[in-house]
Short mmCIF file of C-alpha atoms and ligand atoms in Angstrom, two decimals:
data_model
loop_
_atom_site.label_atom_id
_atom_site.label_comp_id
_atom_site.label_asym_id
_atom_site.label_seq_id
_atom_site.Cartn_x
_atom_site.Cartn_y
_atom_site.Cartn_z
CA UNK A 1 0.00 0.00 0.00
CA UNK A 2 1.39 3.41 -0.90
CA UNK A 3 1.82 6.06 1.80
CA UNK A 4 0.44 9.52 1.00
CA UNK A 5 0.81 12.91 2.68
CA UNK A 6 -1.96 13.45 5.27
CA UNK A 7 -5.49 14.21 4.08
CA UNK A 8 -6.94 17.64 4.83
CA UNK A 9 -9.12 17.44 7.96
CA UNK A 10 -10.21 21.05 8.47
CA UNK A 11 -12.14 23.46 6.29
CA UNK A 12 -9.72 25.52 4.20
CA UNK A 13 -10.18 29.29 4.14
CA UNK A 14 -8.43 32.14 2.37
CA UNK A 15 -6.33 32.54 5.53
CA UNK A 16 -5.21 28.91 5.37
CA UNK A 17 -4.08 29.45 1.78
CA UNK A 18 -2.29 32.72 2.56
CA UNK A 19 -0.45 31.08 5.47
CA UNK A 20 0.83 28.23 3.28
CA UNK A 21 3.14 30.44 1.21
CA UNK A 22 6.74 29.39 1.68
CA UNK A 23 5.71 26.58 4.06
CA UNK A 24 3.78 23.87 2.24
CA UNK A 25 2.83 23.47 -1.43
CA UNK A 26 -0.88 24.02 -2.14
CA UNK A 27 -2.81 21.38 -4.08
CA UNK A 28 -5.72 22.36 -6.31
CA UNK A 29 -7.75 20.48 -8.90
CA UNK A 30 -10.80 21.37 -10.92
CA UNK A 31 -14.21 19.80 -10.33
CA UNK A 32 -17.51 20.29 -12.09
CA UNK A 33 -20.00 18.11 -10.25
CA UNK A 34 -20.91 16.76 -6.82
CA UNK A 35 -19.86 13.16 -7.53
CA UNK A 36 -16.22 13.99 -8.19
CA UNK A 37 -16.12 16.90 -5.73
CA UNK A 38 -17.05 14.38 -3.03
CA UNK A 39 -14.16 12.16 -4.10
CA UNK A 40 -11.76 15.13 -3.96
CA UNK A 41 -13.04 16.34 -0.55
CA UNK A 42 -10.20 16.20 1.97
CA UNK A 43 -7.63 15.29 -0.71
CA UNK A 44 -6.71 18.83 -1.87
CA UNK A 45 -6.78 22.28 -0.32
CA UNK A 46 -8.57 23.99 -3.20
CA UNK A 47 -11.12 23.13 -5.89
CA UNK A 48 -11.54 25.32 -8.95
CA UNK A 49 -14.83 25.16 -10.78
CA UNK A 50 -13.00 26.09 -13.96
CA UNK A 51 -14.54 27.32 -17.19
CA UNK A 52 -12.41 24.50 -18.68
CA UNK A 53 -15.61 22.50 -18.15
CA UNK A 54 -16.80 24.09 -21.39
CA UNK A 55 -14.14 22.02 -23.20
CA UNK A 56 -13.73 18.89 -21.13
CA UNK A 57 -17.40 18.37 -20.25
CA UNK A 58 -19.40 20.23 -22.88
CA UNK A 59 -17.15 19.38 -25.83
CA UNK A 60 -16.58 22.97 -26.98
CA UNK A 61 -13.36 24.04 -28.71
CA UNK A 62 -12.51 26.69 -26.10
CA UNK A 63 -13.78 28.17 -22.83
CA UNK A 64 -15.32 31.33 -24.25
CA UNK A 65 -18.97 30.34 -24.47
CA UNK A 66 -19.29 29.32 -20.80
CA UNK A 67 -22.00 31.39 -19.10
CA UNK A 68 -22.67 32.62 -15.56
CA UNK A 69 -25.76 30.38 -15.35
CA UNK A 70 -23.75 27.30 -16.34
CA UNK A 71 -20.91 28.09 -13.94
CA UNK A 72 -23.35 28.71 -11.07
CA UNK A 73 -25.12 25.40 -11.75
CA UNK A 74 -21.84 23.45 -11.69
CA UNK A 75 -20.53 25.34 -8.65
CA UNK A 76 -23.69 24.55 -6.69
CA UNK A 77 -23.11 20.87 -7.48
CA UNK A 78 -19.43 21.03 -6.45
CA UNK A 79 -20.37 22.78 -3.19
CA UNK A 80 -22.89 20.00 -2.50
CA UNK A 81 -20.11 17.43 -2.85
CA UNK A 82 -17.06 19.01 -1.18
CA UNK A 83 -17.13 20.56 2.29
CA UNK A 84 -13.46 21.03 3.20
CA UNK A 85 -11.61 22.60 0.25
CA UNK A 86 -11.68 26.28 -0.60
CA UNK A 87 -13.93 26.38 -3.67
CA UNK A 88 -13.11 28.96 -6.34
CA UNK A 89 -15.59 30.07 -9.00
CA UNK A 90 -14.02 30.82 -12.38
CA UNK A 91 -15.65 33.97 -13.78
CA UNK A 92 -16.54 33.18 -17.40
CA UNK A 93 -15.56 35.26 -20.42
CA UNK A 94 -17.67 38.45 -20.66
CA UNK A 95 -18.82 38.34 -17.02
CA UNK A 96 -16.38 41.02 -15.75
CA UNK A 97 -16.27 43.62 -18.51
CA UNK A 98 -16.88 46.52 -16.10
CA UNK A 99 -16.51 47.02 -12.34
CA UNK A 100 -20.29 47.15 -11.90
CA UNK A 101 -20.93 44.00 -13.94
CA UNK A 102 -18.10 42.11 -12.21
CA UNK A 103 -19.39 43.04 -8.76
CA UNK A 104 -23.00 42.16 -9.62
CA UNK A 105 -21.89 38.76 -10.96
CA UNK A 106 -19.57 38.12 -7.99
CA UNK A 107 -22.39 38.96 -5.57
CA UNK A 108 -24.53 36.46 -7.48
CA UNK A 109 -21.81 33.82 -6.95
CA UNK A 110 -21.76 34.47 -3.21
CA UNK A 111 -25.55 34.53 -2.87
CA UNK A 112 -26.32 31.50 -5.07
CA UNK A 113 -23.36 29.21 -4.23
CA UNK A 114 -21.06 28.44 -1.30
CA UNK A 115 -17.92 29.27 -3.31
CA UNK A 116 -15.48 31.25 -1.21
CA UNK A 117 -13.63 33.08 -3.97
CA UNK A 118 -13.76 33.97 -7.63
CA UNK A 119 -11.01 33.83 -10.26
CA UNK A 120 -10.39 36.45 -12.93
CA UNK A 121 -8.02 36.34 -15.90
CA UNK A 122 -5.97 39.43 -16.75
CA UNK A 123 -2.93 41.55 -15.88
CA UNK A 124 -2.40 45.04 -14.45
CA UNK A 125 -5.26 46.42 -16.58
CA UNK A 126 -7.63 44.43 -14.35
CA UNK A 127 -6.18 45.78 -11.09
CA UNK A 128 -8.85 48.52 -10.62
CA UNK A 129 -11.58 45.92 -11.16
CA UNK A 130 -9.94 43.52 -8.66
CA UNK A 131 -9.65 46.39 -6.17
CA UNK A 132 -13.37 47.18 -6.65
CA UNK A 133 -14.26 43.55 -5.91
CA UNK A 134 -11.98 43.14 -2.90
CA UNK A 135 -13.19 46.44 -1.44
CA UNK A 136 -16.71 45.02 -1.57
CA UNK A 137 -15.76 41.83 0.29
CA UNK A 138 -15.10 39.47 -2.63
CA UNK A 139 -12.05 37.18 -2.35
CA UNK A 140 -10.21 37.19 -5.67
CA UNK A 141 -7.73 34.76 -7.24
CA UNK A 142 -5.92 36.49 -10.11
CA UNK A 143 -4.80 34.55 -13.23
CA UNK A 144 -1.91 35.70 -15.41
CA UNK A 145 0.37 34.23 -18.07
CA UNK A 146 -1.36 32.10 -20.68
CA UNK A 147 -5.01 33.12 -20.37
CA UNK A 148 -7.37 30.69 -22.10
CA UNK A 149 -10.10 33.34 -22.41
CA UNK A 150 -7.77 35.28 -24.75
CA UNK A 151 -7.27 32.36 -27.13
CA UNK A 152 -9.23 33.88 -30.01
CA UNK A 153 -7.64 37.33 -29.62
CA UNK A 154 -4.16 35.79 -29.37
CA UNK A 155 -4.67 33.32 -32.23
CA UNK A 156 -3.84 30.30 -30.05
CA UNK A 157 -2.28 29.28 -26.74
CA UNK A 158 1.20 30.74 -26.32
CA UNK A 159 3.73 30.16 -23.56
CA UNK A 160 4.86 33.48 -22.01
CA UNK A 161 7.86 34.75 -20.05
CA UNK A 162 10.39 33.88 -22.73
CA UNK A 163 12.56 37.00 -22.41
CA UNK A 164 13.52 39.54 -19.76
CA UNK A 165 11.06 42.20 -20.98
CA UNK A 166 8.18 39.75 -20.83
CA UNK A 167 9.20 38.52 -17.37
CA UNK A 168 9.32 42.10 -16.10
CA UNK A 169 5.87 42.80 -17.61
CA UNK A 170 4.50 39.71 -15.83
CA UNK A 171 6.05 40.77 -12.51
CA UNK A 172 4.45 44.23 -12.91
CA UNK A 173 1.08 42.58 -13.61
CA UNK A 174 1.45 40.32 -10.58
CA UNK A 175 2.42 43.17 -8.24
CA UNK A 176 -0.49 45.35 -9.43
CA UNK A 177 -2.99 42.53 -8.86
CA UNK A 178 -1.53 41.75 -5.43
CA UNK A 179 -1.73 45.46 -4.48
CA UNK A 180 -5.37 45.43 -5.62
CA UNK A 181 -6.11 42.74 -3.02
CA UNK A 182 -5.92 39.38 -4.83
CA UNK A 183 -5.17 36.71 -2.19
CA UNK A 184 -3.64 34.16 -4.60
CA UNK A 185 -2.57 34.02 -8.23
CA UNK A 186 -2.72 31.34 -10.90
CA UNK A 187 0.36 31.37 -13.17
CA UNK A 188 -0.42 29.49 -16.37
CA UNK A 189 1.73 28.46 -19.33
CA UNK A 190 4.98 30.24 -18.62
CA UNK A 191 8.68 29.53 -18.51
CA UNK A 192 9.78 28.24 -15.12
CA UNK A 193 12.17 31.18 -14.67
CA UNK A 194 9.29 33.66 -15.07
CA UNK A 195 7.17 31.76 -12.52
CA UNK A 196 10.11 31.64 -10.10
CA UNK A 197 10.69 35.41 -10.33
CA UNK A 198 6.95 36.21 -9.90
CA UNK A 199 6.64 33.81 -6.94
CA UNK A 200 9.65 35.44 -5.26
CA UNK A 201 8.28 38.94 -5.91
CA UNK A 202 4.88 38.25 -4.32
CA UNK A 203 3.78 37.84 -0.71
CA UNK A 204 0.61 36.01 -1.82
CA UNK A 205 0.79 32.36 -3.00
CA UNK A 206 1.14 31.49 -6.67
CA UNK A 207 -0.53 28.37 -8.06
CA UNK A 208 1.04 27.06 -11.23
CA UNK A 209 -0.29 25.15 -14.22
CA UNK A 210 2.36 24.61 -16.85
CA UNK A 211 4.65 26.94 -14.88
CA UNK A 212 7.22 24.49 -13.48
CA UNK A 213 7.99 23.35 -9.99
CA UNK A 214 8.70 26.75 -8.45
CA UNK A 215 5.24 28.07 -7.59
CA UNK A 216 3.60 27.87 -4.15
CA UNK A 217 1.07 25.35 -5.42
CA UNK A 218 -0.13 23.43 -8.45
CA UNK A 219 -3.49 23.10 -10.20
CA UNK A 220 -4.55 20.54 -12.81
CA UNK A 221 -7.80 19.97 -14.68
CA UNK A 222 -9.13 16.72 -13.25
CA UNK A 223 -10.23 15.18 -16.55
CA UNK A 224 -6.67 15.77 -17.87
CA UNK A 225 -4.84 14.38 -14.85
CA UNK A 226 -7.01 11.26 -14.71
CA UNK A 227 -6.80 10.62 -18.44
CA UNK A 228 -10.46 11.10 -19.34
CA UNK A 229 -9.94 14.03 -21.71
CA UNK A 230 -8.20 12.62 -24.80
CA UNK A 231 -8.71 15.39 -27.38
CA UNK A 232 -5.20 16.71 -26.67
CA UNK A 233 -2.63 16.50 -23.88
CA UNK A 234 -0.52 19.58 -23.17
CA UNK A 235 3.14 18.89 -22.18
CA UNK A 236 2.49 19.99 -18.57
CA UNK A 237 -0.27 17.43 -17.96
CA UNK A 238 0.79 14.34 -16.04
CA UNK A 239 -1.74 11.53 -16.23
CA UNK A 240 -2.11 9.96 -12.78
CA UNK A 241 -4.68 7.48 -14.13
CA UNK A 242 -5.58 6.13 -17.55
CA UNK A 243 -9.24 6.84 -16.88
CA UNK A 244 -10.51 6.53 -20.45
CA UNK A 245 -8.80 3.13 -20.90
CA UNK A 246 -10.20 1.90 -17.59
CA UNK A 247 -13.74 2.94 -18.58
CA UNK A 248 -13.45 1.30 -22.00
CA UNK A 249 -12.14 -1.94 -20.43
CA UNK A 250 -15.00 -1.95 -17.91
CA UNK A 251 -17.61 -1.21 -20.58
CA UNK A 252 -16.15 -3.98 -22.77
CA UNK A 253 -16.55 -6.42 -19.90
CA UNK A 254 -20.14 -5.20 -19.30
CA UNK A 255 -20.94 -5.62 -23.01
CA UNK A 256 -19.47 -9.14 -23.04
CA UNK A 257 -21.44 -10.14 -19.96
CA UNK A 258 -24.74 -8.72 -21.21
CA UNK A 259 -24.32 -10.35 -24.64
CA UNK A 260 -23.42 -13.69 -23.06
CA UNK A 261 -26.13 -13.32 -20.38
CA UNK A 262 -23.48 -13.69 -17.66
CA UNK A 263 -24.89 -10.44 -16.18
CA UNK A 264 -27.04 -10.17 -14.17
CA UNK A 265 -26.14 -13.34 -12.26
CA UNK A 266 -27.78 -14.69 -9.06
CA UNK A 267 -25.90 -12.19 -6.86
CA UNK A 268 -27.32 -9.21 -8.76
CA UNK A 269 -30.89 -10.49 -9.15
CA UNK A 270 -33.93 -10.48 -6.83
O1 KIV B 1 -10.67 26.75 -16.20
C1 KIV B 1 -9.71 26.20 -15.65
O2 KIV B 1 -9.70 24.99 -15.40
C2 KIV B 1 -8.56 27.04 -15.30
C3 KIV B 1 -7.31 26.35 -14.91
C4 KIV B 1 -6.62 25.93 -16.16
C5 KIV B 1 -6.44 27.17 -14.04
O3 KIV B 1 -8.65 28.23 -15.35
#
């Protein structure tokens, strides 16, 4: 039997996450429903109800068409399943175009779900909006680097932080968002050196995805890490389970047993 690090026994809050910087790496995965959220409960400090669900669960080509209604529905399900992790609501594309709209949507998240924080993509240009939210009592996770909601504007997914000027721009973004009150920051799709410099520059924890082993925590999309999403596999994804193969094997066995009338047997009949 393999030995794992201890499970999480107490409810995680924004203070727990802030206090982990420099002490213990933070674990975060995505979840989109109660069934899997229940499985993840106590296993990780944070759950992100990511707009990645638009791709991995709804079969869309990118995250851009996810809506507030959809995200609220999935977040309610996740909150029904997981009681210990800090649950973060990923604000969908177009839901934070102005300070007023962002605040109205964030208030909706707090009143209709038990999520404890929201996540917003964008650099220093979003700092005033983040400040507006945090001043009104909303806990914000910032998200810089490769930003999937910019995929159409950028013409694809591009790794950032490749030269000194870009690293300095990213550090400026990170510092502006931290000053605006973000309590944590996702760093996505960047050179490890850029993530290291940003993590060192900040007092709030960074959570990396495709950003190397230098951030204060890591996040993975659950359907990627468990091998259920097969459309493509980015370099940074490690598959901890070959989920799709396991399902196909099990379904093959079920098909065989139904066709041969081996199922249901005595044990599974009244
Ligand atoms: O939507 C999502 O799952 C995300 C992660 C990739 C950080 O934003």
